[in-house]
PDB file of C-alpha atoms and ligand atoms in Angstrom:
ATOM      1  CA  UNK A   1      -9.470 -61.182  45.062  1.00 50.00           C
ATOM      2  CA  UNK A   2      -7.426 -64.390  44.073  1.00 82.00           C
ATOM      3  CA  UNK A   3      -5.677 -63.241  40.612  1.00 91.00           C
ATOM      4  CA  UNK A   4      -3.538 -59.548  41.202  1.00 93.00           C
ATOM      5  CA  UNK A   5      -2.379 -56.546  39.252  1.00 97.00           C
ATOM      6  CA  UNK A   6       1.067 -57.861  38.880  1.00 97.00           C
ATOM      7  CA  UNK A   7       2.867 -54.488  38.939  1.00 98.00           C
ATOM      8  CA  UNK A   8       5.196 -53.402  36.220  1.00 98.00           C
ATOM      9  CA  UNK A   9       8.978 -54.411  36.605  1.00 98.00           C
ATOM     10  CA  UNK A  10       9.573 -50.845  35.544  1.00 98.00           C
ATOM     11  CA  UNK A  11       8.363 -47.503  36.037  1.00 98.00           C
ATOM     12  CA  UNK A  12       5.312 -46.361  33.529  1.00 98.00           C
ATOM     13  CA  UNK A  13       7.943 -43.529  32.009  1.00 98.00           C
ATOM     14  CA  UNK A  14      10.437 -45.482  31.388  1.00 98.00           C
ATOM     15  CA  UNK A  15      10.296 -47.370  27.596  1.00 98.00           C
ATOM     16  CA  UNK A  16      10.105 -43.897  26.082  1.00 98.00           C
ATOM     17  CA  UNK A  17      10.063 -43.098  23.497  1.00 98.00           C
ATOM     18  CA  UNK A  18       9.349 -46.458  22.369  1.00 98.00           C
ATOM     19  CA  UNK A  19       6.245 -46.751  23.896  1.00 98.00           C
ATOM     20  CA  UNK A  20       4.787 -43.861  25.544  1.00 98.00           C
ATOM     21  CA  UNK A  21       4.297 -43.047  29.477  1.00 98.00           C
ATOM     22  CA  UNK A  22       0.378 -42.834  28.533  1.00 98.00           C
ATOM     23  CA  UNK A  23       0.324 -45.825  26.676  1.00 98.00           C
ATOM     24  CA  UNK A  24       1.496 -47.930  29.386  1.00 98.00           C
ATOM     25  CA  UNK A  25      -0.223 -46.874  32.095  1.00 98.00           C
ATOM     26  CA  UNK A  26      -3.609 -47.022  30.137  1.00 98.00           C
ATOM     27  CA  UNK A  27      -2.129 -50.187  28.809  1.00 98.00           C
ATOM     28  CA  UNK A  28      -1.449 -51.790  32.728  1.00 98.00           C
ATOM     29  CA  UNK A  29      -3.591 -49.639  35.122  1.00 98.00           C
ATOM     30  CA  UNK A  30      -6.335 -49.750  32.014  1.00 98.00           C
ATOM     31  CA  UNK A  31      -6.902 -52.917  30.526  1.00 98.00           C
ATOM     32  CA  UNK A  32      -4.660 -55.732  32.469  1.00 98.00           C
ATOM     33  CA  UNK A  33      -6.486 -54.375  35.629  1.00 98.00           C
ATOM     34  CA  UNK A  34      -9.841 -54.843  34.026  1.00 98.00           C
ATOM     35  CA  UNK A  35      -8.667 -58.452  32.644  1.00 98.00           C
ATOM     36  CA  UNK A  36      -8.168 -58.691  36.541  1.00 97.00           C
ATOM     37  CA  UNK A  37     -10.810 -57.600  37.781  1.00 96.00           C
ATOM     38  CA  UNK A  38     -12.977 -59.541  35.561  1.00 96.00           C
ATOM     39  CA  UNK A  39     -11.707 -62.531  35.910  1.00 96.00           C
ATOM     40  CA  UNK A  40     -11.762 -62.341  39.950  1.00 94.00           C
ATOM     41  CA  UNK A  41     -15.305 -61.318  39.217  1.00 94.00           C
ATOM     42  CA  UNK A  42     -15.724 -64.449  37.305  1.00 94.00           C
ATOM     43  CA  UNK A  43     -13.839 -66.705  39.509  1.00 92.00           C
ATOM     44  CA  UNK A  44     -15.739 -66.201  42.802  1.00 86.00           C
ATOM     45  CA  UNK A  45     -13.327 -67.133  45.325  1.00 82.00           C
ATOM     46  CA  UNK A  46     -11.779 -69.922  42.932  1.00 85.00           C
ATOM     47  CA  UNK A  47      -8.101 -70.281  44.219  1.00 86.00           C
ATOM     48  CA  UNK A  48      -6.393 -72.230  41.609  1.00 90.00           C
ATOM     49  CA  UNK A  49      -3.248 -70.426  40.299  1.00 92.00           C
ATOM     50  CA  UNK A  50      -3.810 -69.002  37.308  1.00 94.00           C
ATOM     51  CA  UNK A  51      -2.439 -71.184  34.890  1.00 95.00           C
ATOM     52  CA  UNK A  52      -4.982 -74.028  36.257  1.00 94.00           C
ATOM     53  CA  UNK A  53      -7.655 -71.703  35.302  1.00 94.00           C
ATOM     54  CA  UNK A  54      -6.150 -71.076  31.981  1.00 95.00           C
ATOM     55  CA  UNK A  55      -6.103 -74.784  31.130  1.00 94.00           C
ATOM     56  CA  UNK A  56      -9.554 -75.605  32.256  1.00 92.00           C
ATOM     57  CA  UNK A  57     -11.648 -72.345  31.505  1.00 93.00           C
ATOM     58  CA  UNK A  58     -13.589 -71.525  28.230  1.00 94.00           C
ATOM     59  CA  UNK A  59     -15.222 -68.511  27.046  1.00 97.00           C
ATOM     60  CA  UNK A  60     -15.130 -65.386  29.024  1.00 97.00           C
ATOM     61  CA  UNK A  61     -13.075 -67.066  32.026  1.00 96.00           C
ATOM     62  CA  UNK A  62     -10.007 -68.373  29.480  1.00 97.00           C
ATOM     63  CA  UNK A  63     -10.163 -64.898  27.349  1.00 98.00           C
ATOM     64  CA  UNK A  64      -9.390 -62.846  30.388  1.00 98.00           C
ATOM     65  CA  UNK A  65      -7.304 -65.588  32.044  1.00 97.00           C
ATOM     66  CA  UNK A  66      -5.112 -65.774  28.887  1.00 98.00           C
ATOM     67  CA  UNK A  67      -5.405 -62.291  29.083  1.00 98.00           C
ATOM     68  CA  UNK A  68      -3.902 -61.395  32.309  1.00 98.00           C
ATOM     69  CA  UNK A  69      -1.208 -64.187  31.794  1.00 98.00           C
ATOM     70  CA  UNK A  70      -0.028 -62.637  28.367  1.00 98.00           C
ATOM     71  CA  UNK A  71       0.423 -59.337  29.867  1.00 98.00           C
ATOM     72  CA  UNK A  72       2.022 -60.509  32.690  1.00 98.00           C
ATOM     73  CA  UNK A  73       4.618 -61.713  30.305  1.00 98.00           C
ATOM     74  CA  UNK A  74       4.683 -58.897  27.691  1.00 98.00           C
ATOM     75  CA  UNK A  75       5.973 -56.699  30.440  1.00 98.00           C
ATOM     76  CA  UNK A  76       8.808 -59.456  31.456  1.00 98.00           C
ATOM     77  CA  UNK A  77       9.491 -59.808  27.694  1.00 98.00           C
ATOM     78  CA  UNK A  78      10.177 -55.726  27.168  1.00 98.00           C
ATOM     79  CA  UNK A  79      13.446 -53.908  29.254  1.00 98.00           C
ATOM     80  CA  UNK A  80      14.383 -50.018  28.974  1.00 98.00           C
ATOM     81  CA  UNK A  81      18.069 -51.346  29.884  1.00 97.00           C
ATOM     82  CA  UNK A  82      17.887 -54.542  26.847  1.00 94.00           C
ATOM     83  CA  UNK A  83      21.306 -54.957  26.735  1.00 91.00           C
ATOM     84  CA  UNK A  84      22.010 -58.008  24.000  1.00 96.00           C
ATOM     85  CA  UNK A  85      21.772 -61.756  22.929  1.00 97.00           C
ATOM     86  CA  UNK A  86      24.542 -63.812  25.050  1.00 96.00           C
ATOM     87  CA  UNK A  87      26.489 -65.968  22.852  1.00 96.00           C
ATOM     88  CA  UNK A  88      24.746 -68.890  23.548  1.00 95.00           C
ATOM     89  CA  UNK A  89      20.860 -67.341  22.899  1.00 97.00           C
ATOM     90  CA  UNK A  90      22.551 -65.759  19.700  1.00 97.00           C
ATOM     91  CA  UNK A  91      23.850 -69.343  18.125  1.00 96.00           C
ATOM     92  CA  UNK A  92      19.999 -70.171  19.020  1.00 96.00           C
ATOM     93  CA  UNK A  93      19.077 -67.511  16.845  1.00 98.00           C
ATOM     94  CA  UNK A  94      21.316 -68.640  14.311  1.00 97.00           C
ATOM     95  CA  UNK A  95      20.519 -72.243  14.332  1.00 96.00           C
ATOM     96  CA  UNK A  96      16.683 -71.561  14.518  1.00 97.00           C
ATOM     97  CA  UNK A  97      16.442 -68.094  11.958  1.00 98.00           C
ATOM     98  CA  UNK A  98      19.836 -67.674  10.689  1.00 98.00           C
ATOM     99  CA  UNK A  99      20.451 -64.686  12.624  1.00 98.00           C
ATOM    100  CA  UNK A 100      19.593 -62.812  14.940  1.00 98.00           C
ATOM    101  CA  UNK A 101      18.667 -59.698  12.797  1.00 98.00           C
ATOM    102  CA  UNK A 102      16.481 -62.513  10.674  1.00 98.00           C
ATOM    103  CA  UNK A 103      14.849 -63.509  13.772  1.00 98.00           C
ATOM    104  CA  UNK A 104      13.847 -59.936  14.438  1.00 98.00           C
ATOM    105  CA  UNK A 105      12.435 -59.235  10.487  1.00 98.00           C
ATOM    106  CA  UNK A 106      10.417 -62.743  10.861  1.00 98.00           C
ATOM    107  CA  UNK A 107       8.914 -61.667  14.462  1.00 98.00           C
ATOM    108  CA  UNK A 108       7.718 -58.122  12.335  1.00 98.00           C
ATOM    109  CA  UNK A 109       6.479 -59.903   9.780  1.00 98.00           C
ATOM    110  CA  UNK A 110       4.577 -61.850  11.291  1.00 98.00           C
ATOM    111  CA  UNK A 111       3.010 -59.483  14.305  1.00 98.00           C
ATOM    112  CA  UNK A 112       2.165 -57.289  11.757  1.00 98.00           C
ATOM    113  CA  UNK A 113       0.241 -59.977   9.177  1.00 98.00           C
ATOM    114  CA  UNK A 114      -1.689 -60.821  12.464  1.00 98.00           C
ATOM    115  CA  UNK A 115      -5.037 -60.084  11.339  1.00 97.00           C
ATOM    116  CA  UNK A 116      -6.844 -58.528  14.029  1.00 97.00           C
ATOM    117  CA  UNK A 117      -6.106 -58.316  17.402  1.00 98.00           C
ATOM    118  CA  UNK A 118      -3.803 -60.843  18.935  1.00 98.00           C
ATOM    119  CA  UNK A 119      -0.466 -61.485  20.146  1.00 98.00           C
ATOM    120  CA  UNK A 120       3.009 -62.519  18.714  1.00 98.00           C
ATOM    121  CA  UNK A 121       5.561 -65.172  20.044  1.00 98.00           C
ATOM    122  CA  UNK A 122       9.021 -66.749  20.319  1.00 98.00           C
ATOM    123  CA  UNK A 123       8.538 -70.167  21.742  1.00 98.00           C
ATOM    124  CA  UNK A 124      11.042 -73.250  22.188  1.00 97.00           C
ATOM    125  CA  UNK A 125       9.718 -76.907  21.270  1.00 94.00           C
ATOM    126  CA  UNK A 126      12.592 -78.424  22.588  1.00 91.00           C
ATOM    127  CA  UNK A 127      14.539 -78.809  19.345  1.00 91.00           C
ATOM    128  CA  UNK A 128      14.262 -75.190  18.414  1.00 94.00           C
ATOM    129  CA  UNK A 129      13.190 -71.769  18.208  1.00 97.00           C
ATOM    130  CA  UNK A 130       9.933 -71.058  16.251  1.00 98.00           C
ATOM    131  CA  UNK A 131       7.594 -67.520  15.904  1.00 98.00           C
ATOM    132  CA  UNK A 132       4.025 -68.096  15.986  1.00 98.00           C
ATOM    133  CA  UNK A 133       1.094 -65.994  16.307  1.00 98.00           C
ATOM    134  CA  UNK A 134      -2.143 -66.212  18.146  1.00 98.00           C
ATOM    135  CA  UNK A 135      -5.195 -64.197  17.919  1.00 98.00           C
ATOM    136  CA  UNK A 136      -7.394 -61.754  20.626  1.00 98.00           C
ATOM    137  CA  UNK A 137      -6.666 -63.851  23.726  1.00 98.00           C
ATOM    138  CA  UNK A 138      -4.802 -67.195  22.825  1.00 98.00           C
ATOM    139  CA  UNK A 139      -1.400 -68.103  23.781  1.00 98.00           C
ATOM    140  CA  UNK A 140       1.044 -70.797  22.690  1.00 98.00           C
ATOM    141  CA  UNK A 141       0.207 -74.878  23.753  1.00 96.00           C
ATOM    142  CA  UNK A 142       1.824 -74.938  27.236  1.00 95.00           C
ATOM    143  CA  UNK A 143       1.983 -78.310  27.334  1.00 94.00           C
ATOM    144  CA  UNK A 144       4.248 -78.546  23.848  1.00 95.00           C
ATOM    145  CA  UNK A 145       6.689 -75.504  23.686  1.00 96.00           C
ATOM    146  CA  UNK A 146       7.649 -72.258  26.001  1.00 97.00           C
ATOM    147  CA  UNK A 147       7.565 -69.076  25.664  1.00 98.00           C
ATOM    148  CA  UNK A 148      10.579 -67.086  25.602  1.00 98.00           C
ATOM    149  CA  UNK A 149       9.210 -63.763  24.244  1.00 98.00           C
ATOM    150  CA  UNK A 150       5.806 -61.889  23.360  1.00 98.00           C
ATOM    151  CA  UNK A 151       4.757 -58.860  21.534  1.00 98.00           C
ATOM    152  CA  UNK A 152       0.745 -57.249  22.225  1.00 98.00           C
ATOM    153  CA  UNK A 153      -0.811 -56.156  18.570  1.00 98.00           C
ATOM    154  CA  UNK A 154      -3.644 -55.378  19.960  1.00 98.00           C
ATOM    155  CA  UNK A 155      -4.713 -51.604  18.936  1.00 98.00           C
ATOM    156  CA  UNK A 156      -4.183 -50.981  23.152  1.00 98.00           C
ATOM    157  CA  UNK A 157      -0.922 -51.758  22.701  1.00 98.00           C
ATOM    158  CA  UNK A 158       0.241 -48.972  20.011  1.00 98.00           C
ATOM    159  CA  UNK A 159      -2.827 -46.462  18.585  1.00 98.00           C
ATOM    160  CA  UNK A 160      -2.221 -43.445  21.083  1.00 98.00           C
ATOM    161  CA  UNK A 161       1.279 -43.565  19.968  1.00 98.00           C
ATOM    162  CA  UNK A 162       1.676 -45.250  16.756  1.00 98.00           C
ATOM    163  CA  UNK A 163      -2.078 -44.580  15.343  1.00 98.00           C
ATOM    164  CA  UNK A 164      -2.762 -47.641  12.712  1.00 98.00           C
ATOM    165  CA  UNK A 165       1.274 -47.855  11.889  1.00 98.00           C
ATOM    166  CA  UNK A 166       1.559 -51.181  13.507  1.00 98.00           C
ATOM    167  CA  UNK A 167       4.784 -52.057  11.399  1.00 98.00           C
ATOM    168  CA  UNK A 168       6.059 -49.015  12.765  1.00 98.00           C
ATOM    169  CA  UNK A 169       5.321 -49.798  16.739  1.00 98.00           C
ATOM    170  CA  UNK A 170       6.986 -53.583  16.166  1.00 98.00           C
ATOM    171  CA  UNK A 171       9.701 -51.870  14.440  1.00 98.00           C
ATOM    172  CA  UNK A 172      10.365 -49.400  17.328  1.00 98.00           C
ATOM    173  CA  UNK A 173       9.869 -51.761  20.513  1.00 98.00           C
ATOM    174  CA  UNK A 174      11.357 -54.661  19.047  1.00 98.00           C
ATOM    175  CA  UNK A 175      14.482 -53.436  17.741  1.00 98.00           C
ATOM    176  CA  UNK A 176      15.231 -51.489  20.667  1.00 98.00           C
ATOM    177  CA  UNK A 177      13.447 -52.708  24.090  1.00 98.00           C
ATOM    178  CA  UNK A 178      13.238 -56.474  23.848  1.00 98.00           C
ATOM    179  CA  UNK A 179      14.441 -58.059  27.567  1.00 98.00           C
ATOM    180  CA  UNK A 180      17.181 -60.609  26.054  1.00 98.00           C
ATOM    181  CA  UNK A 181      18.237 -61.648  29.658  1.00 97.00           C
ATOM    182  CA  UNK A 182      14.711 -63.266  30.135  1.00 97.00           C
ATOM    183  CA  UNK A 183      15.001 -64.832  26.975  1.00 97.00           C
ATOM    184  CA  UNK A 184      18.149 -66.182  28.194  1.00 96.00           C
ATOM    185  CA  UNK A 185      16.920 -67.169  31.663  1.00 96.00           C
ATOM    186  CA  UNK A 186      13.964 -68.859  29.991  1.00 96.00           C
ATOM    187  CA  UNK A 187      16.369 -70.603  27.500  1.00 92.00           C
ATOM    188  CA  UNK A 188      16.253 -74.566  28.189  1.00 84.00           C
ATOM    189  CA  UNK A 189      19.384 -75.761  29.555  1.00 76.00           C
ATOM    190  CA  UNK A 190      21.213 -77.595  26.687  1.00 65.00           C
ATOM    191  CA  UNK A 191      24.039 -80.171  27.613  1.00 53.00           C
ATOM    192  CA  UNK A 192      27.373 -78.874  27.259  1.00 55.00           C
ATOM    193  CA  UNK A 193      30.181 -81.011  26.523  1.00 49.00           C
ATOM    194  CA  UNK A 194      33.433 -78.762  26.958  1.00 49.00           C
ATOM    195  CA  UNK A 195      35.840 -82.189  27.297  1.00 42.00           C
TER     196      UNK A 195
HETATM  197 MN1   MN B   1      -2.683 -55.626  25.700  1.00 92.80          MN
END
């Protein structure tokens, strides 16, 4: 085994009632462990970190590469103690969305008008926040912006609790459980000029 289970930085229980006990461990222990496992399968004593894999792989080795590298980060990008925005992510928000409430409605939107299964994003480009989408096992261009936060709409992520009320799942997790201190620790470093 080269690739691991990352475990969850939370227990199972503990985003109730936003997203179910069941949901997650079905969601984790379900299918991220069998994106895992097939993937090691695949890999046959490959050691390259996963990323390398990501970038080079096609086919069945990228889908459940990408697959085990969006999860890993869907479970950094939720928190059952969120807290809120610094001051500094929330003038990002404003620059990039005019708010951050408008940030949060554009996100929705758009996981939800994700046809299919797929995946939503916040990524930086360097000159800005921007939300993009990306379907069944794609992620975001690396190589041209970051990150900062994801959201799963695949049907894994909300039918046992939510049933086909996807507006209703993004409405409940991302209002209420998003991790804004990764956002912030993921946030490139601007230059400050306090003189
Ligand atoms: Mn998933």
């Amino acid at each position: 085994m080269t690739i691991e289970l990352t475990p969850l930085p939370f227990e199972a229980s503990a985003l109730q009632p936003f997203i179910s006990e069941r949901t997650v461990r079905l969601h984790h222990g379900g299918h991220q462990a069998a994106y895992v496992r097939n993937l090691n399968n695949m890999l046959d004593g490959d050691t390259r970190p996963l990323l390398e894999v990501i970038n080079d792989a096609q086919g069945a080795v990228f889908n459940n590469a990408a697959q085990v590298w969006n999860h890993e980060f869907l479970w950094q990008s939720l928190s059952p103690t969120p807290g809120a925005p610094s001051l500094e992510l929330q003038e990002e928000f404003d620059a990039s969305f005019g708010s951050t409430d408008n940030f949060l409605t554009q996100l929705i939107q758009a996981a939800t008008s994700q046809f299919g299964s797929g995946w939503a994003w916040l990524v930086h480009d360097g000159s800005g926040m921007q939300i993009t989408t990306t379907a069944n096992a794609d992620l975001p261009n690396l190589s041209i912006c970051k990150p900062l936060l994801t959201i799963d709409v695949w049907e894994h992520a909300y039918y046992l609790d939510y049933e086909n009320r996807r507006p209703e799942y993004l409405e409940a997790v991302l209002r209420n459980i998003v991790n804004w201190q990764h956002i912030d620790n993921l946030l490139p470093q601007r230059s400050t000029n306090h003189a």
